[in-house]
Amino acid sequence: MLLEARGITKSFAGVRALDGVDFDVRPGEVHVLLGENGAGKSTLVKVLAGVHSPDDGRVERAPGTRLAVIHQELALVPNLSVAENLFLGRPPRRFGFVDKARMRHDAQRLLDRVGLRLDPATPVGGLGIAQQQMVEIARALDLDAQVLVLDEPTAVLTDTETDRLLEIMAELRDRGVGLVFITHHLDEIRRIADRITVLRDGRSVGVLPRGASVDRMIELMVGRAIAERYPRRRGTPGEVLFEVEGLTRAGAFQDVSFRVRAGEVVGIAGLVGAGRTEVVRAAFGVDRYDAGRVKVAGRVLPGHDVRAAMRAGLGLVPEDRKAQGLVLTSTVGDNLGLVTLRSTARAGLVDRVGQRTRAREVADALRVKTSGLGQSVRELSGGNQQKVVIGKWLLADPRVLVLDEPTRGVDVGAKVEIYELVNRMTAAGRAVVLVSSDLPEVIGMSDRIVVMAQGRVAGELPAGTTQDRVMALAVQEFPA
Ligand SMILES: Nc1ncnc2c1ncn2[C@@H]1O[C@H](COP(=O)(O)OP(=O)(O)O)[C@@H](O)[C@H]1O
Ligand SMILES: [Mg+2]
């Protein structure tokens, strides 16, 4: 045994995050830690790593065992280069000075190992989240630890990056490293897990062997069986509520057009980099576009004007929710109320009581794990922070809601709750745009799917299409 934790108990200000948890890591295994958002996974990782000391219980390590952790919250320094981040606090030295040439060379070798094509001199702040995550992974690999803990690394990775990471993990396992892996992607667990410990509400509720069925994992994790993973309820579409016509920005997207009717969910699929996020950000007015127009309920929006877009009834749950969607220093209740609520504003006054009641309803519906609306958002687990951002937009109840990767990093149970809220919106005559890299999700929850490739619309597919058909369009190449 490389690492053994017994009876770990840990509370934060009255919230019991862990309650008598046993957990161990053997050499040469991938031990998956599975549980809903807020189940206590990250807290257990922090106890194993010595970041938190437990209130009760103990952690024992074989002598000389080094542990490397990739935490859920990325810990890179944005204004330093990739190479400087990789060797932060321990740069290669020569005659007492930092050996820049060697640092560059070693950095390149590490980047190659994780399959990241990047100049080591690039500042980290300019990278996307997936690239930053791969830099963290490269850094952890260089520590050459016997125990490597990865807390939801694949939540922000593309399929290709995930494949590379799983290969690296398998190589490390074969060399005797013990890995602890946290993920909400049950298919990844099926591919790589040797053992699965399931946490629910801070307790270990079971250990499953390799090959355990997805149904069994879900049942243990949420404490109930989930009948339908994609419970889309379709209605008859009404009038066109959202129109994007010939939207173009040089170098980003060209001539993108699609329409969404009242009561419809239109999915936007495509590979990462296909321009999906760029298009929806431009349509919402966050970024500029050079040509084309955007209409909400028949009215043309002025470009590059988020307030006007919101007044017209357009909402966007952004992809990078930490940076764009939340005020971490505020409470759950305040964050839920951040978008002005037309329906609760009476005679120009905000109806605080009505607002709190509805905030409570949404927090309950999404099963946000919190000690109350007064709790600071910073203290919530990552997945629960995401639920708050989505909840805030659902509360604002816009006519057209664009969701960019709404379930990334969210557990299976909460995903279904989010889908049910989407159903409720469309049943009430709202229009929803669902940008998603999760193919089963975009196929299962959309009434039509627009597939983008290289900044253009490559084609449109009906509900119930296959993953192969989506991929065939997504990899389409356009002449330059
Ligand atoms: N620093 C903290 N302060 C207060 N509460 C916390 C803190 N860290 C975690 N919690 C609470 O502990 C519980 C477990 O959180 P966490 O371990 O992050 O869950 P998971 O990683 O499984 O999603 C949650 O209810 C969370 O709000
Ligand atoms: Mg976590």
XYZ file of C-alpha atoms and ligand atoms in Angstrom:
508
model
C 0.000 0.000 0.000
C 1.372 3.402 -0.973
C -1.139 5.439 0.949
C -3.805 4.581 3.452
C -6.475 6.827 4.958
C -8.704 5.573 7.766
C -11.824 7.103 9.259
C -11.291 10.563 7.760
C -13.740 13.149 9.091
C -13.660 16.816 8.145
C -16.136 19.653 8.677
C -16.176 23.265 7.490
C -18.192 25.717 9.559
C -20.822 23.136 10.436
C -20.892 21.424 7.015
C -19.618 17.870 7.339
C -17.654 17.357 4.118
C -16.244 13.927 5.072
C -17.577 11.417 7.563
C -15.391 8.435 8.488
C -13.987 7.754 5.005
C -11.535 4.901 4.362
C -9.447 5.106 1.207
C -6.186 3.614 0.002
C -3.909 3.570 -3.025
C -1.921 0.559 -4.205
C 1.044 0.641 -6.557
C 0.107 0.109 -10.209
C -3.598 0.893 -9.988
C -6.014 3.588 -11.080
C -8.348 4.150 -8.155
C -11.327 6.247 -9.233
C -13.113 8.480 -6.744
C -16.693 8.929 -7.874
C -19.452 11.064 -6.410
C -21.883 13.890 -7.080
C -20.820 17.531 -6.868
C -20.235 18.290 -3.220
C -19.841 14.639 -2.174
C -16.432 15.415 -0.652
C -13.994 14.230 -3.339
C -11.812 17.345 -3.476
C -11.807 17.590 0.299
C -10.546 14.004 0.548
C -7.814 14.819 -1.995
C -6.768 17.815 0.074
C -6.629 15.699 3.227
C -4.491 13.088 1.423
C -2.181 15.844 0.209
C -1.912 17.439 3.641
C -3.569 20.693 2.528
C -6.287 20.120 5.130
C -5.724 18.272 8.380
C -8.608 15.943 9.240
C -10.749 16.506 12.344
C -10.565 12.777 12.916
C -8.828 9.775 11.333
C -5.330 9.445 9.908
C -3.404 9.232 6.654
C -0.364 6.980 6.391
C 2.145 6.934 3.581
C 4.839 4.361 2.858
C 8.186 5.999 3.770
C 9.607 8.169 0.968
C 6.373 8.139 -1.021
C 6.040 11.324 -3.091
C 2.576 12.562 -3.920
C 1.707 14.938 -6.760
C -1.728 16.491 -7.007
C -3.459 18.238 -9.854
C -6.118 20.187 -8.003
C -9.485 21.052 -9.474
C -8.712 24.760 -9.298
C -5.781 25.402 -11.611
C -2.765 26.850 -9.856
C -0.693 28.413 -12.637
C 0.690 31.953 -12.588
C -0.862 33.752 -15.586
C 1.878 36.288 -16.271
C 4.708 33.755 -16.235
C 5.636 31.677 -19.282
C 4.753 28.004 -19.722
C 8.391 27.034 -19.002
C 8.546 29.190 -15.854
C 5.303 27.654 -14.615
C 6.541 24.124 -15.286
C 9.599 24.669 -13.085
C 8.074 27.114 -10.615
C 10.110 27.191 -7.420
C 12.662 24.688 -8.755
C 14.174 26.021 -11.992
C 17.244 24.224 -13.399
C 20.382 26.115 -12.280
C 23.916 26.442 -13.528
C 26.639 28.203 -11.477
C 23.869 29.479 -9.227
C 21.918 31.108 -12.065
C 18.694 29.915 -13.655
C 19.726 27.940 -16.733
C 17.302 29.385 -19.283
C 18.442 27.202 -22.183
C 18.059 24.017 -20.192
C 14.691 25.152 -18.810
C 13.469 25.723 -22.340
C 14.752 22.352 -23.485
C 13.283 20.449 -20.530
C 9.992 22.313 -20.908
C 9.791 21.325 -24.578
C 10.397 17.685 -23.656
C 7.580 17.750 -21.072
C 5.183 19.458 -23.485
C 5.961 16.827 -26.136
C 5.250 14.114 -23.606
C 1.691 15.347 -23.035
C 1.234 16.111 -26.725
C 0.944 19.876 -26.281
C 2.251 21.831 -29.268
C 3.210 25.125 -27.681
C 6.182 27.447 -27.465
C 7.456 27.173 -23.841
C 7.906 30.974 -23.854
C 4.144 31.629 -24.238
C 2.618 33.374 -21.214
C 0.171 31.019 -19.463
C -2.489 33.745 -19.221
C -2.983 33.607 -22.990
C -3.783 29.877 -23.040
C -7.215 28.276 -23.047
C -8.325 26.274 -19.995
C -7.626 22.914 -21.665
C -4.077 23.938 -22.514
C -3.524 25.216 -18.978
C -4.749 21.898 -17.635
C -2.253 20.019 -19.859
C 0.548 22.288 -18.569
C -0.426 21.336 -14.999
C -0.354 17.682 -15.960
C 3.092 18.081 -17.533
C 4.333 19.734 -14.350
C 2.982 16.917 -12.175
C 4.651 14.307 -14.415
C 8.027 15.957 -13.892
C 7.688 15.561 -10.118
C 8.036 11.822 -10.713
C 5.721 10.922 -7.846
C 4.697 7.426 -6.721
C 1.143 8.656 -6.146
C -0.482 10.972 -8.666
C -3.890 12.468 -7.892
C -5.935 14.056 -10.682
C -9.025 15.994 -9.561
C -11.393 16.282 -12.548
C -8.660 16.918 -15.127
C -10.789 15.878 -18.098
C -13.687 18.242 -17.360
C -12.081 20.850 -19.632
C -10.242 18.573 -22.069
C -11.242 17.656 -25.620
C -11.638 14.006 -26.603
C -8.164 13.902 -28.176
C -6.544 15.451 -25.115
C -8.458 13.077 -22.862
C -7.268 10.106 -24.923
C -3.672 11.284 -24.558
C -4.112 11.763 -20.807
C -5.603 8.282 -20.356
C -2.637 6.831 -22.307
C -0.194 8.655 -20.041
C -2.088 7.409 -16.993
C -1.934 3.821 -18.252
C 1.846 4.159 -18.852
C 2.365 5.451 -15.312
C 0.252 2.651 -13.884
C 2.337 0.097 -15.750
C 5.431 1.628 -14.151
C 3.929 1.054 -10.685
C 2.562 4.520 -9.956
C -0.663 4.608 -7.923
C -3.200 6.981 -9.466
C -6.272 8.568 -7.929
C -8.600 9.801 -10.658
C -11.711 11.940 -10.255
C -14.059 12.306 -13.206
C -17.774 12.539 -13.968
C -17.311 10.787 -17.314
C -18.455 7.254 -16.689
C -17.044 6.056 -20.024
C -13.552 7.149 -18.904
C -14.067 5.164 -15.703
C -15.052 2.116 -17.739
C -11.873 2.512 -19.779
C -9.291 2.973 -17.059
C -10.494 2.201 -13.518
C -9.105 -0.721 -11.533
C -11.228 0.143 -8.495
C -13.953 2.700 -7.875
C -14.712 4.198 -4.477
C -18.084 5.936 -4.428
C -18.672 8.873 -2.089
C -22.124 10.158 -1.240
C -22.678 13.052 1.181
C -19.203 12.664 2.644
C -19.406 8.919 3.244
C -17.891 6.041 1.320
C -20.933 4.031 0.162
C -19.103 1.281 -1.670
C -16.078 0.102 -3.612
C -16.763 -1.292 -7.088
C -14.414 -3.522 -9.082
C -13.130 -2.926 -12.610
C -15.873 -3.482 -15.187
C -18.731 -2.321 -12.938
C -21.735 -1.255 -15.021
C -22.613 2.395 -15.581
C -26.044 1.807 -14.037
C -24.469 0.430 -10.880
C -22.130 3.439 -10.614
C -25.003 5.899 -11.013
C -27.217 4.115 -8.547
C -24.562 4.058 -5.824
C -23.584 7.658 -6.507
C -27.017 9.273 -6.478
C -28.732 6.747 -4.232
C -31.481 6.120 -6.787
C -31.803 4.743 -10.320
C -32.034 7.318 -13.123
C -34.642 6.245 -15.646
C -33.590 8.393 -18.554
C -30.255 10.120 -18.980
C -31.561 12.486 -21.695
C -35.210 13.168 -20.821
C -35.957 15.598 -23.683
C -39.691 16.352 -24.016
C -40.410 17.835 -27.429
C -43.309 20.156 -28.199
C -44.585 21.817 -31.358
C -42.257 24.676 -32.283
C -43.779 28.180 -32.413
C -42.571 31.404 -34.055
C -38.900 32.079 -34.763
C -37.376 33.674 -31.639
C -33.681 33.729 -32.471
C -32.021 34.307 -35.826
C -28.336 34.481 -36.619
C -27.832 35.562 -40.221
C -24.529 35.469 -42.085
C -22.523 36.259 -38.960
C -18.875 36.771 -39.866
C -15.689 37.835 -38.129
C -12.459 37.617 -40.085
C -10.287 34.771 -38.844
C -12.926 33.396 -36.465
C -16.194 32.479 -38.220
C -17.760 32.946 -41.656
C -21.330 33.308 -42.783
C -22.916 31.491 -39.843
C -26.718 31.291 -40.010
C -29.279 29.400 -37.953
C -32.736 29.951 -36.445
C -34.398 28.743 -33.286
C -38.162 28.642 -32.744
C -40.104 29.008 -29.519
C -40.167 25.646 -27.752
C -37.090 24.343 -29.565
C -33.660 23.220 -28.428
C -31.105 23.658 -31.194
C -27.772 22.000 -30.509
C -24.483 23.338 -31.827
C -21.893 20.606 -32.176
C -18.348 20.709 -33.480
C -14.752 20.115 -32.510
C -13.070 22.466 -30.065
C -11.860 25.426 -32.116
C -14.727 25.142 -34.626
C -15.881 28.631 -33.607
C -18.989 27.731 -31.594
C -18.132 29.760 -28.495
C -16.915 32.689 -30.645
C -20.228 32.801 -32.531
C -22.440 32.740 -29.442
C -20.293 35.327 -27.652
C -20.543 37.639 -30.676
C -24.302 37.073 -30.963
C -24.714 37.973 -27.274
C -22.691 41.151 -27.823
C -19.605 40.249 -25.781
C -17.377 40.405 -28.884
C -17.613 42.247 -32.203
C -18.498 40.844 -35.581
C -17.749 42.268 -39.044
C -20.876 41.299 -40.937
C -24.277 39.678 -40.538
C -27.007 40.297 -37.992
C -28.720 38.808 -34.954
C -32.464 39.019 -34.282
C -34.429 38.232 -31.135
C -38.193 37.895 -31.679
C -37.843 39.672 -35.033
C -35.900 42.690 -33.719
C -32.339 43.273 -34.909
C -29.854 43.648 -32.049
C -27.250 46.390 -32.168
C -23.847 44.641 -32.356
C -21.441 44.483 -29.426
C -23.990 45.512 -26.795
C -24.657 42.961 -24.063
C -27.177 45.174 -22.255
C -29.271 45.569 -25.391
C -29.139 41.815 -25.954
C -30.336 41.180 -22.406
C -33.117 43.768 -22.708
C -34.286 41.978 -25.856
C -34.486 38.754 -23.854
C -31.264 36.963 -24.776
C -29.240 35.123 -22.121
C -25.857 33.360 -22.237
C -24.384 30.884 -19.776
C -20.723 31.213 -20.749
C -18.226 28.416 -21.167
C -15.714 29.826 -18.701
C -18.063 30.191 -15.779
C -15.469 30.847 -13.095
C -14.162 33.879 -14.963
C -17.355 35.203 -16.492
C -20.335 34.022 -14.572
C -19.785 34.310 -10.834
C -18.864 36.790 -8.153
C -16.873 34.442 -5.949
C -16.832 36.786 -2.973
C -20.648 37.049 -2.865
C -23.218 34.687 -1.475
C -25.167 32.011 -3.313
C -28.363 34.072 -3.015
C -26.785 37.242 -4.403
C -25.253 35.364 -7.311
C -28.587 33.790 -8.150
C -30.114 37.277 -8.215
C -27.374 38.878 -10.327
C -29.414 39.041 -13.492
C -32.209 41.613 -13.203
C -35.448 39.764 -12.774
C -38.198 41.331 -14.823
C -40.951 39.214 -13.314
C -40.089 39.962 -9.687
C -39.603 43.701 -10.150
C -42.877 45.285 -9.060
C -43.454 48.950 -9.861
C -39.738 49.337 -10.448
C -38.794 47.902 -7.065
C -37.037 44.618 -6.732
C -39.236 42.245 -4.765
C -36.609 40.821 -2.391
C -38.894 38.237 -0.841
C -40.103 36.928 -4.204
C -36.544 36.862 -5.440
C -35.349 34.822 -2.468
C -38.229 32.372 -2.765
C -37.448 31.748 -6.415
C -33.704 31.556 -5.715
C -34.424 28.909 -3.085
C -36.579 26.991 -5.606
C -33.876 26.959 -8.265
C -31.152 26.058 -5.744
C -33.316 23.138 -4.599
C -34.251 22.022 -8.106
C -30.583 21.880 -9.100
C -29.722 20.396 -5.715
C -27.018 22.969 -5.067
C -25.172 21.635 -2.047
C -24.898 24.629 0.250
C -25.502 25.466 3.902
C -27.891 28.205 2.714
C -28.369 31.142 0.358
C -26.062 33.139 2.636
C -23.044 30.907 2.019
C -20.156 32.359 0.008
C -19.900 30.913 -3.511
C -16.139 30.510 -3.086
C -16.772 27.741 -0.538
C -18.926 25.627 -2.878
C -17.501 22.672 -4.752
C -16.694 23.378 -8.429
C -19.749 21.612 -9.816
C -22.040 23.425 -7.417
C -20.582 26.781 -8.498
C -21.577 25.868 -12.040
C -25.092 25.058 -10.956
C -25.345 28.543 -9.424
C -24.393 30.215 -12.734
C -26.931 28.167 -14.630
C -29.521 28.737 -11.920
C -29.067 32.488 -12.113
C -29.947 32.498 -15.818
C -32.837 30.098 -15.388
C -34.205 32.483 -12.743
C -33.889 35.431 -15.097
C -36.033 33.401 -17.529
C -34.870 34.949 -20.833
C -36.822 34.359 -24.058
C -33.761 32.849 -25.686
C -31.132 31.113 -23.564
C -27.763 30.062 -24.968
C -26.007 27.434 -22.870
C -22.299 26.944 -23.648
C -21.166 23.569 -22.284
C -23.745 23.710 -19.453
C -23.005 20.313 -17.938
C -19.229 20.258 -18.111
C -17.962 19.115 -14.721
C -21.503 18.528 -13.441
C -22.496 15.162 -11.965
C -25.000 12.805 -13.589
C -27.861 13.586 -11.205
C -27.495 17.354 -11.643
C -27.223 16.960 -15.424
C -30.679 15.429 -15.482
C -31.976 18.318 -13.319
C -30.508 20.817 -15.793
C -32.147 18.962 -18.699
C -35.463 19.062 -16.864
C -35.140 22.824 -16.423
C -34.420 23.123 -20.163
C -37.615 21.133 -20.790
C -39.504 23.496 -18.520
C -38.189 26.529 -20.416
C -39.150 25.181 -23.826
C -42.543 24.041 -22.547
C -43.080 27.675 -21.506
C -42.317 28.819 -25.061
C -38.671 29.804 -24.639
C -35.948 28.956 -27.169
C -32.719 27.230 -26.151
C -29.366 26.953 -27.924
C -27.214 24.141 -26.558
C -23.513 24.316 -27.399
C -21.974 21.049 -26.283
C -18.954 18.861 -26.944
C -20.709 15.966 -25.246
C -22.094 14.104 -28.273
C -24.615 11.870 -26.475
C -25.932 14.997 -24.712
C -26.232 17.187 -27.798
C -27.899 14.343 -29.703
C -30.133 13.338 -26.789
C -31.354 16.825 -25.841
C -31.562 18.751 -29.158
C -34.477 18.921 -31.581
C -32.059 19.841 -34.399
C -28.271 19.979 -34.470
C -26.181 22.558 -36.307
C -22.668 21.212 -36.828
C -19.818 23.689 -37.151
C -16.359 23.086 -38.622
C -13.578 25.602 -39.166
C -15.764 28.570 -38.319
C -18.588 27.629 -40.684
C -21.855 25.747 -40.566
C -20.993 22.354 -42.034
C -24.575 21.088 -41.955
C -27.696 20.476 -39.940
C -28.966 17.155 -38.605
C -32.353 16.090 -37.202
C -33.006 14.806 -33.659
C -31.919 11.240 -33.036
C -29.014 11.348 -35.491
C -25.886 9.296 -34.812
C -22.504 10.302 -33.387
C -20.891 9.175 -36.660
C -23.009 11.580 -38.715
C -22.164 14.475 -36.402
C -18.457 13.649 -36.535
C -18.482 13.317 -40.338
C -19.666 16.946 -40.569
C -17.460 18.166 -37.713
C -14.241 17.104 -39.465
C -15.253 18.597 -42.801
C -12.574 20.792 -44.406
C -13.322 23.981 -46.276
C -11.068 25.399 -49.003
C -9.167 28.385 -47.621
N -13.037 25.595 2.291
C -14.322 25.251 2.483
N -15.132 25.980 3.275
C -16.409 25.613 3.487
N -17.001 24.539 2.936
C -16.254 23.775 2.115
C -14.885 24.100 1.841
N -14.385 23.144 0.989
C -15.414 22.295 0.756
N -16.532 22.657 1.424
C -17.836 21.956 1.416
O -17.587 20.588 1.585
C -18.444 19.794 0.768
C -17.624 18.892 -0.138
O -16.970 19.689 -1.118
P -15.927 19.085 -2.153
O -14.979 18.208 -1.447
O -15.366 20.220 -2.921
O -16.889 18.197 -3.091
P -16.601 17.484 -4.491
O -15.165 17.677 -4.838
O -16.975 16.056 -4.284
O -17.514 18.125 -5.492
C -19.332 20.776 0.019
O -20.545 20.906 0.724
C -18.541 22.065 0.075
O -19.398 23.186 0.012
Mg -14.323 18.619 -6.464
